[in-house]
Each structure stands twice: as C-alpha cells, then as structure tokens.
Amino acid sequence: MNATKNYTNLKIAKLLRKIAAAYTLLGENRFKVIAYDNAATAVEHATSELKDLWDDGKLGAIPGLGSSIQSHLEELFKTGKSRHFDSILKKINPAVFPLLDVPGIGPKKAQKLVETLHIKSARSVLSGLEKATKEHKIAAIPDFGEKSEQDILEGIERFKRGSIKEKRMVLPLADATANELIDYLHQKLGRLAKRIDKLGSLRRQAATIGDIDLAIATNDFAAATEAFTSYPKKVRLIEKGPSGASLLLASGRQADMRVSRPDDYGAMLQYFTGSKYHNIRLRDFALKNGLSLNEYGIKNVKTGKLHTFSTEEDFYHFLCLDFIPPELREDAGEIDAAKDHALPGLIELQDVKGDLQMHSNFDLDTSHDPGNNSIKELREAGEQLSYDYVGITNHNPSTSKHTKEQIIAKLKSQTKIIEQINSTTKNTRVLSLLEVDISPDGSLTVPDEGLENLDACLVSIHSVFNMSKDQMTKRILKGFSHPVARILAHPTGRLLEQREGYELDWEQVFHFCLEHDKALEINCYPNRLDLPDVLVREAVKKGVKLSLGTDSHVKEDLVNMRYGVSVARRGWAEKKDIINTWSYARILDWLHKRI
DNA sequence: GCCGTTTTCGGCCCGACTGTTTTCAGTCG
C-alpha cells in the first residue's frame, strides 16, 4: 500500500512525459511519442486520482490511456515500479530530464548539451550548463551558436526565477491587467481598432492564467503594433514582428498581442483562444470532412481553396457546428455536443439575483476575518447590482472567547438588526445566514439554540486540513448533515497558487447533496474559485445544486460574482443549476428547509 | 501506442519561428 501512495496524477503525468522524451531520443516511432504525450495530458486533465480509478477498475475511462500504458500503470500501483518504464529511462542520461523544463530546450538539444559537456547527474546539470554558457563553451557545439548560448542562459535564469516562484496569475488579476491594457489600446487606436479581444486561457476564463494574450482587428498593423509596444506600463519589449509583439509586464508575466485583418479575424480568434486540445480535436473532426483548419481560415483539402471568416460564429457554422462558448473549449465533449445541437445554455451574469456569501463588520467577535462594511452598506451595494437579496454570512463567534450563552446572545442581536433593515426596504433583502466552522470531529461550532433564528447556515473547513480523504469526508458530511446547514462553502479548501485542497470522496458528497437537497458553493473569491470547474461539471451532470458567493470582506468585492459565473460556465452550468437565479421567495423557502 | 457511424489497419493537427544553415531540425503554442 505504502509503495503506491505517492503516485499522484501530477507525478504520473511527469513520468509519462519523461518516457515520451526518452522515446524521442531512442528514435522511436514519433506517433508513439505523441501517444505518451497525449496520455500525460489526459492524466493532467483527469478529474479523479488515477490510483482511485484503478482501485475501482475504471482506469480505462481515461481517453488516451490504452491497454499498454494501463498495464504499466497497474504494475506501478501494485509494486511501486514499472519494469518497462525503468528499462526505458535507464537508457537515457538522467541529466537530460531537468533541462526539459528550461524554455527553448527540448529532448534533442538537452541530449546534445549533456553529452558534449559530459554532465552525468540530474542534480548538477543546471549549474553545469550555466557555467558552460558563461565560459562560452556552448557556441562551439555544432548546431549551436552565439545566440543559442545567450538564449540558454536566459532560459536558465527564467527557469530559476520560475522554479522559486512559478506563479500563474489568478483569473481576476489577469483579467484586470488585460482590461487596463485593452482600455489603453482603445484610447490610443480609436477607430483604427475594429475589435480588441482577449485570447487563450484568459478568454476561456480558466482559474489561473500564465501570459496575457490579446488580439487586435485592424487594417493598420503598424499603428497597432506601435501602440502596443509603447504601452507605458511595460517593463521591456521582448520581441516585435510584422503581425504581433510581446512585452514583459511588472508581474513578470508576458503580454502577447497579435494583429489580424477584420476579414479573417474570426479564424485567428478561434485559433489562439484554444485550448490546444480543443483545436486538435476540432482539426481531427474537420479533416474527416475534408477540411483543414489554420489561423487564417478553413481550407478545402481537395481544391486548396481557403475560406476566411470575420467572426468565430461563422467559422464554427461552416463546420456544421453550433458556436462553442470559449469557456467550454477544453476537449471535454463540447464538439460532439455542438454537432448534436446539445450544448448547454450557459448561465449568464444577469441571471444572478443575489449573492450568498459576504462578511460584515457586525460585532460577532468572529473566529476568522470580519468584513469592513456594515450590513446596511452591503445591502446597498447589493442594490446597486440590482440584486433581490444578499446573504450575510459572518463567521461564527469565536468559541474560545465566549460562553455558549454569549454566542447565542450575539447571534440574536444580529438577527434583530437584519430584521430591522429588512423592514425598511422591499428591494434588496438581507438573508440572515452564518458561515459556521466544522470542527475536526464533525460538530458545528455554534450551539443549536444559536442557529435557530437564522434563515440557514453555510458550513466550511477552516482548520486541521491534513486529514485523510476518508476522515475529511466523514467530518464534512457529519457537519453538513445538521438540518440548518444548507450550503457547503468553498468545498475543496484550495487556495490557488498557495495550497492544494483536501481530498474528498466526491461521489459520496454529491450523493449526500442530492439525497438531502443541499447545495455546494462556487466561491468567487479570486484565489479560491472553489468548487473548481471540473467538479462543477461533475456536480451538474448529477443534478447537484450550486450556489454562488463572493465571500466579500469589502463591499467593492461584490463584483467578483462574474468570476464565479465563469467557473459555473466552465462547468457547463445552466441557470437551473444555480440557486442564486431564484427569486427571493423561492430561495427563502429553500433555505428554510430542514432536512 | 491509441483509436474507430468511412477504419481492428492505417492513419495520427498545423503552422510559425529560430538559429544555423544553404534546405532543415527542433521547439513551441
């Protein structure tokens, strides 16, 4: 058992990529190499741990893992090693593999470098290579030159910076950074820019973003490039070509811009929005119909005629597909659904009638951070957004500082204030909620009498994260089974780029929610976005209800709702899946259920 | 090595860029 414990999906994916690189160097059939690369990607994208799938005999459910790779993984899980993988890796100098993470170095270059420089160990390879570049030994190697020597040095430095702090931007930060740049470009270019759009993972609204990619539709490439490269907030210009340019931003990330004529802007937008795997699947689909796709349009393979498209809608329709919203382009069945006219009608921001998590400064002397604004101010902020209701979800009063009676008294006084506020308005109503900690033993940190007068409560984990999957599932379901607990807040506990979430048995959690008519939260806070999109998809498939909460601690953060909506959309959620789309009367009725 | 409403055999996405070269291999997205 212990031997197999460490095979996380991340590690398996890395192993499969190493095998792919090794096969490249051993001169194996290149499609075999691609197969291993694809398998690695499939593992990275898997929604469950492979080890768990294997336990359940469901390893075959991952597309890209055929019988051969499955059998090797099986051996790995059973015995802690794979003789087949080991025998392949043994043939390659181990110093090759760390270099594959350096930008610009692939298997072939890595091999050539370590051989020429006589580097033998994985541990010393980076420092050895760095030393060699400084002694100008690289330029002398055949097929390398002055420029590649510099590139390698830069690559190593980038890698070193990256390995210390390889942080992607959380979606809201990337979005804000991009919007600022887009505003600047609109102002600078005026009517010369017919359109400016985000591209890549940012347009697909992924939870974290690497580089910021933009597209400009214009007939004046030179003006667009000039405007972009003279962006005052750039740290430096990285490169500039006839149809685009790249800048380094203060965050350490790049901003890439591409220009295209309005007539073929649709194909360009489609191509660079990705994802890579969506595009690969789409090209495969197109080829079967005699069509070849590229960033300029769609080519008829037989006649060679290129069709161009000013919009993405036309591009997809030409392929006899419904338009696929960017959030769905992850090769998760969206192309088949588009063919069958079975894409979901995704939830929109304007469908949202209220926000179900925010923290006020009401004096509850809480266990965790209180908010900055009064309940009244938060209600007004909700009114500004035309909400029908806002749910005040202060943390429970600290249990160490108060007696049971004090906790009950504090909660009663808050309920009174909320009743008072509600009596003065018929517009945006305040829901009297509470975010209650689930203790390690599964009990709630508020006595039942304190929960009585609430509309409902959210429950969540804020301490003792290091429990086994089994224990944590039991803990959460015990706390969640309290009749007043209607919503499980930030269900995985992850903090993007900071902390992995705890593991849960999701089958059990989903089943529990369905059985007791309870909801899972999609927390919209920038570094949570929790539930993650892939779990939203699973929940939606099963019919589990979802709630949106910004978890705001200042009233300005209520606008983060749109990022939660993005997560919901990436999980194929429709209006009917999200309880925040309900009227005040209906949500109140649902919150008051005691099951 | 994977995969299948054209296929259990014979295919497997597409093009740009770069550097080092005189026609292309390697890498990337």
GROMACS .gro file of C-alpha atoms in nm, chain A residues 357-571:
model
  215
  357GLN     CA    1  -2.169   3.480   0.086
  358MET     CA    2  -2.030   3.806   0.230
  359HIS     CA    3  -1.891   3.924   0.562
  360SER     CA    4  -1.991   4.237   0.751
  361ASN     CA    5  -1.825   4.426   1.037
  362PHE     CA    6  -2.111   4.345   1.278
  363ASP     CA    7  -1.956   4.275   1.613
  364LEU     CA    8  -1.979   3.899   1.647
  365ASP     CA    9  -1.615   3.872   1.760
  366THR     CA   10  -1.571   3.604   1.497
  367SER     CA   11  -1.335   3.309   1.467
  368HIS     CA   12  -1.188   3.444   1.140
  369ASP     CA   13  -1.161   3.771   0.949
  370PRO     CA   14  -1.462   4.000   0.980
  371GLY     CA   15  -1.563   4.230   0.695
  372ASN     CA   16  -1.507   4.605   0.660
  373ASN     CA   17  -1.859   4.724   0.588
  374SER     CA   18  -2.183   4.732   0.781
  375ILE     CA   19  -2.473   4.506   0.692
  376LYS     CA   20  -2.657   4.816   0.573
  377GLU     CA   21  -2.371   4.912   0.339
  378LEU     CA   22  -2.352   4.561   0.198
  379ARG     CA   23  -2.725   4.562   0.133
  380GLU     CA   24  -2.690   4.892  -0.053
  381ALA     CA   25  -2.400   4.754  -0.256
  382GLY     CA   26  -2.626   4.462  -0.349
  383GLU     CA   27  -2.897   4.705  -0.450
  384GLN     CA   28  -2.650   4.880  -0.681
  385LEU     CA   29  -2.611   4.546  -0.857
  386SER     CA   30  -2.992   4.512  -0.881
  387TYR     CA   31  -2.990   4.206  -0.656
  388ASP     CA   32  -3.308   4.081  -0.493
  389TYR     CA   33  -3.113   3.960  -0.190
  390VAL     CA   34  -2.774   3.945  -0.023
  391GLY     CA   35  -2.678   3.673   0.225
  392ILE     CA   36  -2.482   3.797   0.525
  393THR     CA   37  -2.256   3.510   0.626
  394ASN     CA   38  -2.032   3.633   0.906
  395HIS     CA   39  -1.812   3.369   1.064
  396ASN     CA   40  -1.939   3.218   1.385
  397PRO     CA   41  -1.837   3.390   1.710
  398SER     CA   42  -1.507   3.257   1.836
  399THR     CA   43  -1.568   2.957   2.060
  400SER     CA   44  -1.258   3.008   2.270
  401LYS     CA   45  -1.350   3.362   2.374
  402HIS     CA   46  -1.719   3.318   2.451
  403THR     CA   47  -1.953   3.110   2.655
  404LYS     CA   48  -2.239   2.932   2.488
  405GLU     CA   49  -2.481   3.195   2.622
  406GLN     CA   50  -2.273   3.481   2.485
  407ILE     CA   51  -2.266   3.322   2.139
  408ILE     CA   52  -2.643   3.282   2.139
  409ALA     CA   53  -2.694   3.641   2.257
  410LYS     CA   54  -2.461   3.783   1.988
  411LEU     CA   55  -2.640   3.593   1.713
  412LYS     CA   56  -2.979   3.707   1.838
  413SER     CA   57  -2.869   4.070   1.827
  414GLN     CA   58  -2.750   4.029   1.468
  415THR     CA   59  -3.080   3.872   1.364
  416LYS     CA   60  -3.260   4.169   1.516
  417ILE     CA   61  -3.054   4.419   1.316
  418ILE     CA   62  -3.124   4.228   0.995
  419GLU     CA   63  -3.497   4.221   1.068
  420GLN     CA   64  -3.486   4.593   1.124
  421ILE     CA   65  -3.307   4.658   0.794
  422ASN     CA   66  -3.548   4.432   0.603
  423SER     CA   67  -3.845   4.618   0.748
  424THR     CA   68  -3.727   4.937   0.576
  425THR     CA   69  -3.698   4.804   0.222
  426LYS     CA   70  -3.882   4.600  -0.038
  427ASN     CA   71  -3.592   4.597  -0.286
  428THR     CA   72  -3.277   4.413  -0.188
  429ARG     CA   73  -3.348   4.193   0.113
  430VAL     CA   74  -3.092   4.065   0.363
  431LEU     CA   75  -3.075   3.692   0.431
  432SER     CA   76  -2.968   3.606   0.783
  433LEU     CA   77  -2.701   3.341   0.730
  434LEU     CA   78  -2.381   3.239   0.906
  435GLU     CA   79  -2.061   3.067   0.796
  436VAL     CA   80  -2.004   2.801   1.061
  437ASP     CA   81  -1.681   2.604   1.108
  438ILE     CA   82  -1.698   2.228   1.107
  439SER     CA   83  -1.478   2.103   1.393
  440PRO     CA   84  -1.240   1.812   1.333
  441ASP     CA   85  -1.492   1.581   1.498
  442GLY     CA   86  -1.764   1.695   1.260
  443SER     CA   87  -1.961   1.901   1.507
  444LEU     CA   88  -2.062   2.261   1.437
  445THR     CA   89  -1.906   2.542   1.639
  446VAL     CA   90  -2.238   2.708   1.724
  447PRO     CA   91  -2.490   2.560   1.970
  448ASP     CA   92  -2.826   2.463   1.818
  449GLU     CA   93  -3.002   2.742   2.003
  450GLY     CA   94  -2.781   2.995   1.827
  451LEU     CA   95  -2.874   2.855   1.487
  452GLU     CA   96  -3.248   2.861   1.546
  453ASN     CA   97  -3.325   3.212   1.428
  454LEU     CA   98  -3.111   3.203   1.115
  455ASP     CA   99  -3.254   3.159   0.766
  456ALA     CA  100  -2.986   2.893   0.722
  457CYS     CA  101  -2.612   2.849   0.755
  458LEU     CA  102  -2.314   2.772   0.535
  459VAL     CA  103  -2.065   2.523   0.675
  460SER     CA  104  -1.695   2.502   0.591
  461ILE     CA  105  -1.349   2.390   0.695
  462HIS     CA  106  -1.100   2.646   0.829
  463SER     CA  107  -0.860   2.439   1.035
  464VAL     CA  108  -0.696   2.096   1.060
  465PHE     CA  109  -0.669   2.035   0.684
  466ASN     CA  110  -0.436   1.738   0.699
  467MET     CA  111  -0.689   1.461   0.736
  468SER     CA  112  -0.720   1.157   0.514
  469LYS     CA  113  -0.978   1.157   0.239
  470ASP     CA  114  -1.197   0.919   0.438
  471GLN     CA  115  -1.176   1.115   0.762
  472MET     CA  116  -1.235   1.450   0.592
  473THR     CA  117  -1.535   1.318   0.401
  474LYS     CA  118  -1.686   1.185   0.725
  475ARG     CA  119  -1.611   1.512   0.906
  476ILE     CA  120  -1.769   1.727   0.637
  477LEU     CA  121  -2.075   1.513   0.587
  478LYS     CA  122  -2.136   1.500   0.960
  479GLY     CA  123  -2.125   1.880   0.989
  480PHE     CA  124  -2.322   1.925   0.668
  481SER     CA  125  -2.595   1.690   0.790
  482HIS     CA  126  -2.709   1.942   1.050
  483PRO     CA  127  -3.061   2.046   0.937
  484VAL     CA  128  -2.974   2.418   0.938
  485ALA     CA  129  -2.668   2.366   0.718
  486ARG     CA  130  -2.785   2.412   0.359
  487ILE     CA  131  -2.468   2.506   0.172
  488LEU     CA  132  -2.112   2.372   0.190
  489ALA     CA  133  -1.882   2.673   0.138
  490HIS     CA  134  -1.554   2.656  -0.061
  491PRO     CA  135  -1.583   2.277  -0.070
  492THR     CA  136  -1.223   2.180  -0.155
  493GLY     CA  137  -1.048   2.435   0.067
  494ARG     CA  138  -0.793   2.511  -0.205
  495LEU     CA  139  -0.610   2.842  -0.230
  496LEU     CA  140  -0.488   2.893  -0.585
  497GLU     CA  141  -0.108   2.901  -0.614
  498GLN     CA  142  -0.083   2.858  -0.236
  499ARG     CA  143  -0.244   2.546  -0.106
  500GLU     CA  144  -0.389   2.228  -0.250
  501GLY     CA  145  -0.733   2.148  -0.123
  502TYR     CA  146  -0.807   1.848   0.094
  503GLU     CA  147  -0.929   1.530  -0.070
  504LEU     CA  148  -1.292   1.428  -0.054
  505ASP     CA  149  -1.492   1.133  -0.178
  506TRP     CA  150  -1.694   1.334  -0.427
  507GLU     CA  151  -1.928   1.052  -0.520
  508GLN     CA  152  -2.038   1.044  -0.156
  509VAL     CA  153  -2.063   1.422  -0.128
  510PHE     CA  154  -2.272   1.454  -0.446
  511HIS     CA  155  -2.496   1.171  -0.338
  512PHE     CA  156  -2.542   1.330   0.003
  513CYS     CA  157  -2.637   1.665  -0.155
  514LEU     CA  158  -2.894   1.503  -0.381
  515GLU     CA  159  -3.044   1.297  -0.102
  516HIS     CA  160  -3.078   1.592   0.137
  517ASP     CA  161  -3.138   1.868  -0.117
  518LYS     CA  162  -2.828   2.067  -0.015
  519ALA     CA  163  -2.603   2.285  -0.229
  520LEU     CA  164  -2.231   2.318  -0.294
  521GLU     CA  165  -2.086   2.665  -0.318
  522ILE     CA  166  -1.890   2.809  -0.606
  523ASN     CA  167  -1.685   3.057  -0.408
  524CYS     CA  168  -1.598   3.357  -0.628
  525TYR     CA  169  -1.310   3.488  -0.417
  526PRO     CA  170  -1.010   3.541  -0.653
  527ASN     CA  171  -0.774   3.284  -0.506
  528ARG     CA  172  -1.042   3.028  -0.427
  529LEU     CA  173  -1.274   2.979  -0.726
  530ASP     CA  174  -1.390   2.673  -0.539
  531LEU     CA  175  -1.561   2.437  -0.644
  532PRO     CA  176  -1.315   2.402  -0.929
  533ASP     CA  177  -1.468   2.389  -1.278
  534VAL     CA  178  -1.412   2.016  -1.333
  535LEU     CA  179  -1.602   1.933  -1.015
  536VAL     CA  180  -1.877   2.177  -1.110
  537ARG     CA  181  -1.914   1.974  -1.429
  538GLU     CA  182  -1.946   1.651  -1.230
  539ALA     CA  183  -2.197   1.811  -0.994
  540VAL     CA  184  -2.402   1.950  -1.283
  541LYS     CA  185  -2.408   1.610  -1.454
  542LYS     CA  186  -2.554   1.459  -1.139
  543GLY     CA  187  -2.803   1.739  -1.080
  544VAL     CA  188  -2.645   1.873  -0.761
  545LYS     CA  189  -2.750   2.229  -0.681
  546LEU     CA  190  -2.485   2.501  -0.672
  547SER     CA  191  -2.473   2.841  -0.502
  548LEU     CA  192  -2.261   3.145  -0.588
  549GLY     CA  193  -2.098   3.351  -0.315
  550THR     CA  194  -1.834   3.622  -0.350
  551ASP     CA  195  -1.707   3.576   0.007
  552SER     CA  196  -1.661   3.955   0.004
  553HIS     CA  197  -1.498   4.120   0.304
  554VAL     CA  198  -1.536   4.467   0.149
  555LYS     CA  199  -1.837   4.584  -0.047
  556GLU     CA  200  -1.632   4.656  -0.360
  557ASP     CA  201  -1.566   4.280  -0.395
  558LEU     CA  202  -1.927   4.201  -0.472
  559VAL     CA  203  -1.839   4.244  -0.841
  560ASN     CA  204  -1.630   3.927  -0.823
  561MET     CA  205  -1.956   3.743  -0.888
  562ARG     CA  206  -1.868   3.729  -1.257
  563TYR     CA  207  -1.567   3.508  -1.190
  564GLY     CA  208  -1.788   3.260  -1.009
  565VAL     CA  209  -2.021   3.272  -1.308
  566SER     CA  210  -1.718   3.195  -1.528
  567VAL     CA  211  -1.638   2.890  -1.317
  568ALA     CA  212  -2.000   2.780  -1.343
  569ARG     CA  213  -1.994   2.825  -1.720
  570ARG     CA  214  -1.671   2.625  -1.750
  571GLY     CA  215  -1.855   2.352  -1.560
   0.00000   0.00000   0.00000
